[in-house]
């Protein structure tokens, strides 16, 4: 076994995958989950989806910078190899490029993560440029933007009509031209995501977008089958961990009630380990 420390994937390593191999990305919010996925994923996103999947909120809007920092630190403790990026939460960056810089630099300093992600298209291009020119790697996020849920009146797929298609294309170009290292395309109708992927020189990371994207991201609690709230069309469940946990809780409850647990095996006895 080698004692050489594992080197984390960097932002340039992620960018270099475009046109070569798919970028594998998942969200993580905790140390043990980050540990479990670290060998297999390239890019871990500490997403503000944690508001919904960890804290039981209806939207991501109430997530704070402090929550993102605490979970970013937990994920960094649990990972050695993956590149880690952290979402800028709603209200922490939209006011001005300066506000975005304060939040993003604090997140990078306090978590050790490599990059931040923010939602928005043309209207956020100035902010993306401000951050990247000051050495903060930024991933954009266009199409279905969960932080715009109130304006949109729900979580709506983007690009369903011609105006929508043109908007997603303009937004992704604006973010790429502003210096983003990658862009998440969420809930975008399929041919549009493919076109954008061909047009941009930076990687596109799809979620409900297209197999043609340069990478894919999903929410870990969705693929593990832990989150019970709702299942978007683009989620494939790879496990039923929620069901396994529920079964374990029921079996534990039955055994405690019947006094089958704890048996002597689980008790400390004098002069024995
Ligand atoms: O917050 C999040 O988890 C995200 C992904 C869904 C891309 O932004």
Short mmCIF file of C-alpha atoms in Angstrom, two decimals, residues 120-122 140-143 165-180 182-185 188 192-193 195-197 199-202 204:
data_model
loop_
_atom_site.label_atom_id
_atom_site.label_comp_id
_atom_site.label_asym_id
_atom_site.label_seq_id
_atom_site.Cartn_x
_atom_site.Cartn_y
_atom_site.Cartn_z
CA UNK A 120 -28.78 32.75 -12.80
CA UNK A 121 -28.07 33.56 -16.44
CA UNK A 122 -27.40 36.87 -18.19
CA UNK A 140 -23.19 28.50 -13.20
CA UNK A 141 -26.69 27.00 -12.93
CA UNK A 142 -29.30 27.81 -15.60
CA UNK A 143 -32.60 26.40 -16.84
CA UNK A 165 -35.05 27.82 -25.69
CA UNK A 166 -33.42 31.12 -26.70
CA UNK A 167 -33.28 32.23 -23.06
CA UNK A 168 -31.47 29.09 -21.83
CA UNK A 169 -29.00 29.33 -24.72
CA UNK A 170 -28.33 33.04 -24.02
CA UNK A 171 -28.01 32.38 -20.27
CA UNK A 172 -25.50 29.56 -20.63
CA UNK A 173 -23.37 31.54 -23.09
CA UNK A 174 -23.40 34.59 -20.80
CA UNK A 175 -22.20 32.51 -17.84
CA UNK A 176 -19.51 30.76 -19.90
CA UNK A 177 -18.29 34.05 -21.43
CA UNK A 178 -18.10 35.54 -17.92
CA UNK A 179 -15.52 32.94 -16.92
CA UNK A 180 -17.46 30.12 -15.23
CA UNK A 182 -18.74 24.77 -15.79
CA UNK A 183 -22.48 25.21 -15.96
CA UNK A 184 -25.27 23.08 -14.52
CA UNK A 185 -28.22 22.70 -16.91
CA UNK A 188 -33.92 21.68 -19.74
CA UNK A 192 -31.40 22.26 -26.17
CA UNK A 193 -28.98 20.85 -23.59
CA UNK A 195 -26.89 22.09 -28.49
CA UNK A 196 -25.53 24.10 -25.55
CA UNK A 197 -23.03 21.33 -24.77
CA UNK A 199 -21.54 25.24 -28.38
CA UNK A 200 -19.77 25.88 -25.05
CA UNK A 201 -16.09 25.32 -24.44
CA UNK A 202 -16.73 24.68 -20.71
CA UNK A 204 -22.10 21.28 -19.03
#
